[in-house]
Amino acid sequence: MSSHDIFIGETIGTAVLTLLGGGVCAAVTLKRSKAMNAGWLAITFGWGFAVLTGAYISAPLSGAHLNPAVTLGLAIEGGTKWSDVPVYLGGQILGAMLGAVLVWLAYYGQFHAHLTDPEIVGDGVGDGKSVEARESAAGPVLGVFSTGPEIRNVVQNVVTEVIATVVLVLAILTQGLNGDGKGLGVIGVLITALVVVGIGLSLGGPTGYAINPARDLGPRIVHSLIPLPNKGGSDWSYAWIPVVGPLIGGAIAGGIYNIAFA
């Protein structure tokens, strides 16, 4: 695989993953959406199908990593060259940002209906918090773009992301489909999508299971930039956790593989 193929494949695949994953969050969250309040099952299966679709599309070009934690785990395992890691990461971040922009465009009217509804944003005066507090806290639609904890505890939040990502990356590495460095095979894509659904159902409750630094950071950047009324803050004080936690988890999974399975 050339650097060009890797970058293009990861950009397209991660864009599709983020479009469909963020799309299901928008569908469940936003006013005037036909799927509003569809619930956690819809979100977990939607993200699983998002992984499935993005991976099938990108696999012929890049091997369908679509996740810096997966790329790091594969590099430690030996299936991916370290020189290719920056190319993978660049495509993943760009793709996640593009996917988030597409979610915004697809649900443009719903975002505005949601963010101008007095039940959501109040009377426009605010909720008694300072301007600085409102701008730093998570806004009412940030969950469409990025993850956030139900209980804000740094240690628990990081540990949750580490554990969930170890499960994901170890499941990918132990499929026996990555020894030639070409990423997931056809069956592996389906298995990985089902693993993502399982992680969401079992481990997604505390933090929203980012398990992918690009999928969280790229859309968070987009949220901070797009012009939406009353969108609130992007919660940058939390933003490092869904980046660092999954990277630690990916590294641990690569180490476990080398010790136990290689």
mmCIF file of C-alpha atoms in Angstrom:
data_model
loop_
_atom_site.group_PDB
_atom_site.id
_atom_site.type_symbol
_atom_site.label_atom_id
_atom_site.label_comp_id
_atom_site.label_asym_id
_atom_site.label_seq_id
_atom_site.Cartn_x
_atom_site.Cartn_y
_atom_site.Cartn_z
ATOM 1 C CA MET A 1 0.000 0.000 0.000
ATOM 2 C CA SER A 2 1.363 3.400 -0.998
ATOM 3 C CA SER A 3 1.194 6.420 1.282
ATOM 4 C CA HIS A 4 -1.300 7.937 -1.146
ATOM 5 C CA ASP A 5 -3.591 4.901 -0.930
ATOM 6 C CA ILE A 6 -3.351 4.822 2.857
ATOM 7 C CA PHE A 7 -4.185 8.507 3.215
ATOM 8 C CA ILE A 8 -7.081 8.447 0.759
ATOM 9 C CA GLY A 9 -8.484 5.186 2.136
ATOM 10 C CA GLU A 10 -8.338 6.358 5.744
ATOM 11 C CA THR A 11 -9.797 9.760 4.895
ATOM 12 C CA ILE A 12 -12.770 8.309 3.008
ATOM 13 C CA GLY A 13 -13.368 5.444 5.435
ATOM 14 C CA THR A 14 -13.177 7.577 8.575
ATOM 15 C CA ALA A 15 -15.407 10.217 6.969
ATOM 16 C CA VAL A 16 -18.077 7.602 6.268
ATOM 17 C CA LEU A 17 -17.697 6.108 9.757
ATOM 18 C CA THR A 18 -18.100 9.532 11.376
ATOM 19 C CA LEU A 19 -20.952 10.553 9.080
ATOM 20 C CA LEU A 20 -23.022 7.476 9.920
ATOM 21 C CA GLY A 21 -22.016 7.346 13.586
ATOM 22 C CA GLY A 22 -22.556 11.038 14.191
ATOM 23 C CA GLY A 23 -25.664 10.781 12.044
ATOM 24 C CA VAL A 24 -27.327 8.262 14.322
ATOM 25 C CA CYS A 25 -26.501 10.461 17.329
ATOM 26 C CA ALA A 26 -28.071 13.434 15.548
ATOM 27 C CA ALA A 27 -31.113 11.377 14.583
ATOM 28 C CA VAL A 28 -31.711 10.291 18.173
ATOM 29 C CA THR A 29 -30.917 13.671 19.786
ATOM 30 C CA LEU A 30 -32.299 16.480 17.659
ATOM 31 C CA LYS A 31 -35.754 18.012 17.569
ATOM 32 C CA ARG A 32 -37.759 17.432 14.403
ATOM 33 C CA SER A 33 -35.850 14.222 13.654
ATOM 34 C CA LYS A 34 -38.031 11.203 12.912
ATOM 35 C CA ALA A 35 -35.756 9.062 15.100
ATOM 36 C CA MET A 36 -35.695 11.370 18.126
ATOM 37 C CA ASN A 37 -35.495 9.443 21.406
ATOM 38 C CA ALA A 38 -34.869 6.121 19.639
ATOM 39 C CA GLY A 39 -32.455 5.284 22.452
ATOM 40 C CA TRP A 40 -29.127 3.667 23.225
ATOM 41 C CA LEU A 41 -29.729 0.527 21.168
ATOM 42 C CA ALA A 42 -30.151 2.635 18.044
ATOM 43 C CA ILE A 43 -26.907 4.470 18.797
ATOM 44 C CA THR A 44 -24.841 1.343 19.467
ATOM 45 C CA PHE A 45 -26.073 -0.493 16.388
ATOM 46 C CA GLY A 46 -25.768 2.673 14.313
ATOM 47 C CA TRP A 47 -22.106 3.003 15.282
ATOM 48 C CA GLY A 48 -21.542 -0.676 14.541
ATOM 49 C CA PHE A 49 -22.987 -0.262 11.057
ATOM 50 C CA ALA A 50 -20.922 2.910 10.663
ATOM 51 C CA VAL A 51 -17.738 0.940 11.335
ATOM 52 C CA LEU A 52 -18.900 -1.815 8.980
ATOM 53 C CA THR A 53 -19.577 0.584 6.109
ATOM 54 C CA GLY A 54 -16.473 2.714 6.519
ATOM 55 C CA ALA A 55 -14.244 -0.330 6.819
ATOM 56 C CA TYR A 56 -15.672 -2.100 3.760
ATOM 57 C CA ILE A 57 -15.153 1.031 1.667
ATOM 58 C CA SER A 58 -11.590 1.711 2.807
ATOM 59 C CA ALA A 59 -10.220 -1.819 3.225
ATOM 60 C CA PRO A 60 -8.980 -2.207 -0.394
ATOM 61 C CA LEU A 61 -6.944 0.994 -0.147
ATOM 62 C CA SER A 62 -5.648 1.252 3.415
ATOM 63 C CA GLY A 63 -6.643 -1.874 5.326
ATOM 64 C CA ALA A 64 -9.358 0.058 7.169
ATOM 65 C CA HIS A 65 -7.728 1.075 10.424
ATOM 66 C CA LEU A 66 -9.972 4.177 10.787
ATOM 67 C CA ASN A 67 -8.716 4.642 14.345
ATOM 68 C CA PRO A 68 -5.346 5.851 15.708
ATOM 69 C CA ALA A 69 -5.581 3.320 18.549
ATOM 70 C CA VAL A 70 -5.901 0.482 16.013
ATOM 71 C CA THR A 71 -2.985 1.872 14.008
ATOM 72 C CA LEU A 72 -0.833 2.077 17.144
ATOM 73 C CA GLY A 73 -1.745 -1.461 18.184
ATOM 74 C CA LEU A 74 -0.929 -2.798 14.722
ATOM 75 C CA ALA A 75 2.393 -0.944 14.687
ATOM 76 C CA ILE A 76 3.362 -2.447 18.057
ATOM 77 C CA GLU A 77 2.204 -5.884 16.870
ATOM 78 C CA GLY A 78 4.319 -5.455 13.735
ATOM 79 C CA GLY A 79 1.634 -5.537 11.056
ATOM 80 C CA THR A 80 1.996 -1.840 10.204
ATOM 81 C CA LYS A 81 5.224 0.005 9.475
ATOM 82 C CA TRP A 82 5.981 2.803 11.907
ATOM 83 C CA SER A 83 6.772 5.071 8.958
ATOM 84 C CA ASP A 84 3.163 4.707 7.806
ATOM 85 C CA VAL A 85 1.661 5.657 11.180
ATOM 86 C CA PRO A 86 1.636 9.462 10.581
ATOM 87 C CA VAL A 87 -0.054 8.926 7.207
ATOM 88 C CA TYR A 88 -2.778 6.818 8.815
ATOM 89 C CA LEU A 89 -3.315 9.372 11.590
ATOM 90 C CA GLY A 90 -3.480 12.306 9.184
ATOM 91 C CA GLY A 91 -6.124 10.609 7.060
ATOM 92 C CA GLN A 92 -8.130 9.587 10.112
ATOM 93 C CA ILE A 93 -8.262 13.073 11.634
ATOM 94 C CA LEU A 94 -9.124 14.702 8.300
ATOM 95 C CA GLY A 95 -11.772 12.077 7.579
ATOM 96 C CA ALA A 96 -13.375 12.485 10.999
ATOM 97 C CA MET A 97 -13.587 16.239 10.476
ATOM 98 C CA LEU A 98 -15.132 15.825 7.027
ATOM 99 C CA GLY A 99 -17.660 13.331 8.377
ATOM 100 C CA ALA A 100 -18.677 15.745 11.135
ATOM 101 C CA VAL A 101 -19.199 18.540 8.618
ATOM 102 C CA LEU A 102 -21.443 16.210 6.581
ATOM 103 C CA VAL A 103 -23.523 15.432 9.686
ATOM 104 C CA TRP A 104 -23.980 19.168 10.235
ATOM 105 C CA LEU A 105 -25.104 19.641 6.625
ATOM 106 C CA ALA A 106 -27.434 16.625 6.623
ATOM 107 C CA TYR A 107 -29.159 17.756 9.831
ATOM 108 C CA TYR A 108 -28.819 21.503 9.310
ATOM 109 C CA GLY A 109 -32.492 22.269 9.859
ATOM 110 C CA GLN A 110 -32.756 19.953 12.850
ATOM 111 C CA PHE A 111 -29.733 21.572 14.512
ATOM 112 C CA HIS A 112 -31.337 24.995 14.208
ATOM 113 C CA ALA A 113 -34.740 23.768 15.387
ATOM 114 C CA HIS A 114 -33.112 22.115 18.384
ATOM 115 C CA LEU A 115 -30.893 25.036 19.329
ATOM 116 C CA THR A 116 -33.625 27.648 19.070
ATOM 117 C CA ASP A 117 -36.144 25.681 21.132
ATOM 118 C CA PRO A 118 -36.742 27.354 24.543
ATOM 119 C CA GLU A 119 -37.028 23.918 26.146
ATOM 120 C CA ILE A 120 -33.437 23.206 25.098
ATOM 121 C CA VAL A 121 -31.653 26.550 25.458
ATOM 122 C CA GLY A 122 -33.998 28.529 27.719
ATOM 123 C CA ASP A 123 -35.042 32.106 27.075
ATOM 124 C CA GLY A 124 -31.724 33.187 25.579
ATOM 125 C CA VAL A 125 -30.552 34.868 28.767
ATOM 126 C CA GLY A 126 -28.692 31.823 30.031
ATOM 127 C CA ASP A 127 -28.957 29.554 33.020
ATOM 128 C CA GLY A 128 -27.172 31.727 35.554
ATOM 129 C CA LYS A 129 -23.677 30.588 34.601
ATOM 130 C CA SER A 130 -21.002 33.000 33.512
ATOM 131 C CA VAL A 131 -20.202 33.400 29.820
ATOM 132 C CA GLU A 132 -16.885 31.640 30.397
ATOM 133 C CA ALA A 133 -18.584 28.689 32.090
ATOM 134 C CA ARG A 134 -21.145 28.327 29.314
ATOM 135 C CA GLU A 135 -18.431 28.435 26.653
ATOM 136 C CA SER A 136 -16.249 25.822 28.346
ATOM 137 C CA ALA A 137 -18.982 23.360 29.331
ATOM 138 C CA ALA A 138 -20.425 20.825 26.926
ATOM 139 C CA GLY A 139 -23.096 22.396 24.746
ATOM 140 C CA PRO A 140 -26.504 20.835 24.070
ATOM 141 C CA VAL A 141 -25.478 19.222 20.774
ATOM 142 C CA LEU A 142 -21.852 18.320 21.537
ATOM 143 C CA GLY A 143 -22.916 14.710 22.053
ATOM 144 C CA VAL A 144 -23.737 14.505 18.348
ATOM 145 C CA PHE A 145 -20.069 15.173 17.612
ATOM 146 C CA SER A 146 -18.034 13.896 20.557
ATOM 147 C CA THR A 147 -18.259 11.898 23.764
ATOM 148 C CA GLY A 148 -18.631 12.990 27.368
ATOM 149 C CA PRO A 149 -18.850 11.264 30.753
ATOM 150 C CA GLU A 150 -21.984 10.716 32.793
ATOM 151 C CA ILE A 151 -19.869 11.010 35.957
ATOM 152 C CA ARG A 152 -16.851 13.289 35.571
ATOM 153 C CA ASN A 153 -14.032 11.396 37.251
ATOM 154 C CA VAL A 154 -10.712 11.618 35.409
ATOM 155 C CA VAL A 155 -9.299 8.304 36.599
ATOM 156 C CA GLN A 156 -12.477 6.340 35.979
ATOM 157 C CA ASN A 157 -13.060 7.997 32.614
ATOM 158 C CA VAL A 158 -9.536 7.223 31.398
ATOM 159 C CA VAL A 159 -9.673 3.654 32.707
ATOM 160 C CA THR A 160 -13.035 3.054 31.029
ATOM 161 C CA GLU A 161 -11.675 4.199 27.669
ATOM 162 C CA VAL A 162 -8.511 2.119 28.129
ATOM 163 C CA ILE A 163 -10.464 -1.047 28.942
ATOM 164 C CA ALA A 164 -12.915 -0.632 26.068
ATOM 165 C CA THR A 165 -10.134 0.064 23.572
ATOM 166 C CA VAL A 166 -8.079 -2.929 24.705
ATOM 167 C CA VAL A 167 -11.097 -5.101 23.915
ATOM 168 C CA LEU A 168 -11.492 -3.550 20.470
ATOM 169 C CA VAL A 169 -7.856 -3.666 19.387
ATOM 170 C CA LEU A 170 -7.177 -7.101 20.858
ATOM 171 C CA ALA A 171 -10.232 -8.446 19.036
ATOM 172 C CA ILE A 172 -8.815 -7.068 15.780
ATOM 173 C CA LEU A 173 -5.295 -8.393 16.357
ATOM 174 C CA THR A 174 -6.392 -11.894 17.314
ATOM 175 C CA GLN A 175 -8.480 -12.457 14.216
ATOM 176 C CA GLY A 176 -5.391 -13.695 12.418
ATOM 177 C CA LEU A 177 -6.118 -11.413 9.486
ATOM 178 C CA ASN A 178 -3.472 -8.752 9.984
ATOM 179 C CA GLY A 179 -0.225 -10.688 9.813
ATOM 180 C CA ASP A 180 0.580 -9.409 6.316
ATOM 181 C CA GLY A 181 -0.011 -5.800 7.313
ATOM 182 C CA LYS A 182 -3.016 -5.430 5.016
ATOM 183 C CA GLY A 183 -5.573 -4.844 7.725
ATOM 184 C CA LEU A 184 -8.942 -6.504 8.091
ATOM 185 C CA GLY A 185 -10.308 -9.087 5.715
ATOM 186 C CA VAL A 186 -13.958 -9.291 4.698
ATOM 187 C CA ILE A 187 -15.067 -11.400 7.673
ATOM 188 C CA GLY A 188 -12.861 -9.361 9.983
ATOM 189 C CA VAL A 189 -14.763 -6.195 9.107
ATOM 190 C CA LEU A 190 -18.044 -7.798 10.137
ATOM 191 C CA ILE A 191 -16.560 -9.206 13.345
ATOM 192 C CA THR A 192 -15.091 -5.830 14.258
ATOM 193 C CA ALA A 193 -18.418 -4.078 13.669
ATOM 194 C CA LEU A 194 -20.122 -6.550 16.012
ATOM 195 C CA VAL A 195 -17.378 -6.038 18.603
ATOM 196 C CA VAL A 196 -18.034 -2.286 18.462
ATOM 197 C CA VAL A 197 -21.735 -2.923 19.073
ATOM 198 C CA GLY A 198 -20.857 -5.160 22.012
ATOM 199 C CA ILE A 199 -18.508 -2.565 23.494
ATOM 200 C CA GLY A 200 -21.194 0.083 23.189
ATOM 201 C CA LEU A 201 -23.785 -2.079 24.903
ATOM 202 C CA SER A 202 -21.496 -3.278 27.691
ATOM 203 C CA LEU A 203 -18.962 -0.495 28.269
ATOM 204 C CA GLY A 204 -20.479 2.587 26.638
ATOM 205 C CA GLY A 205 -22.502 3.777 29.615
ATOM 206 C CA PRO A 206 -19.836 5.680 31.588
ATOM 207 C CA THR A 207 -18.184 7.758 28.831
ATOM 208 C CA GLY A 208 -20.001 7.115 25.554
ATOM 209 C CA TYR A 209 -17.167 4.798 24.369
ATOM 210 C CA ALA A 210 -15.018 6.992 22.143
ATOM 211 C CA ILE A 211 -12.462 4.141 21.686
ATOM 212 C CA ASN A 212 -11.123 6.198 18.778
ATOM 213 C CA PRO A 213 -9.161 9.447 19.204
ATOM 214 C CA ALA A 214 -9.856 10.656 15.652
ATOM 215 C CA ARG A 215 -13.595 10.012 15.897
ATOM 216 C CA ASP A 216 -13.733 12.226 19.003
ATOM 217 C CA LEU A 217 -11.145 14.941 18.377
ATOM 218 C CA GLY A 218 -11.947 15.685 14.724
ATOM 219 C CA PRO A 219 -15.680 16.270 15.296
ATOM 220 C CA ARG A 220 -14.965 18.248 18.485
ATOM 221 C CA ILE A 221 -12.848 20.640 16.428
ATOM 222 C CA VAL A 222 -15.670 20.930 13.891
ATOM 223 C CA HIS A 223 -18.192 21.596 16.674
ATOM 224 C CA SER A 224 -16.033 24.459 17.899
ATOM 225 C CA LEU A 225 -15.908 26.009 14.416
ATOM 226 C CA ILE A 226 -19.334 25.591 12.816
ATOM 227 C CA PRO A 227 -21.831 28.476 13.084
ATOM 228 C CA LEU A 228 -24.715 27.206 15.180
ATOM 229 C CA PRO A 229 -26.854 29.346 17.501
ATOM 230 C CA ASN A 230 -26.601 28.596 21.218
ATOM 231 C CA LYS A 231 -24.335 25.617 20.563
ATOM 232 C CA GLY A 232 -22.418 26.028 23.827
ATOM 233 C CA GLY A 233 -18.889 24.908 24.513
ATOM 234 C CA SER A 234 -16.845 22.014 23.163
ATOM 235 C CA ASP A 235 -15.737 20.765 26.611
ATOM 236 C CA TRP A 236 -12.015 21.011 25.888
ATOM 237 C CA SER A 237 -11.179 20.207 29.508
ATOM 238 C CA TYR A 238 -12.393 16.646 28.839
ATOM 239 C CA ALA A 239 -11.121 16.364 25.256
ATOM 240 C CA TRP A 240 -7.765 14.776 26.129
ATOM 241 C CA ILE A 241 -9.370 11.742 27.783
ATOM 242 C CA PRO A 242 -10.927 10.184 24.629
ATOM 243 C CA VAL A 243 -7.567 10.725 22.927
ATOM 244 C CA VAL A 244 -5.128 9.487 25.560
ATOM 245 C CA GLY A 245 -7.308 6.670 26.931
ATOM 246 C CA PRO A 246 -7.772 4.865 23.590
ATOM 247 C CA LEU A 247 -4.105 5.317 22.659
ATOM 248 C CA ILE A 248 -3.049 3.711 25.938
ATOM 249 C CA GLY A 249 -5.566 0.933 25.311
ATOM 250 C CA GLY A 250 -4.274 0.348 21.782
ATOM 251 C CA ALA A 251 -0.684 0.163 23.039
ATOM 252 C CA ILE A 252 -1.621 -2.266 25.816
ATOM 253 C CA ALA A 253 -3.505 -4.466 23.340
ATOM 254 C CA GLY A 254 -0.464 -4.566 21.044
ATOM 255 C CA GLY A 255 1.742 -5.548 23.984
ATOM 256 C CA ILE A 256 -0.680 -8.245 25.132
ATOM 257 C CA TYR A 257 -0.762 -9.680 21.623
ATOM 258 C CA ASN A 258 3.035 -9.841 21.402
ATOM 259 C CA ILE A 259 3.313 -11.494 24.806
ATOM 260 C CA ALA A 260 0.419 -13.949 24.625
ATOM 261 C CA PHE A 261 -0.229 -14.662 20.936
ATOM 262 C CA ALA A 262 2.870 -13.929 18.858
#
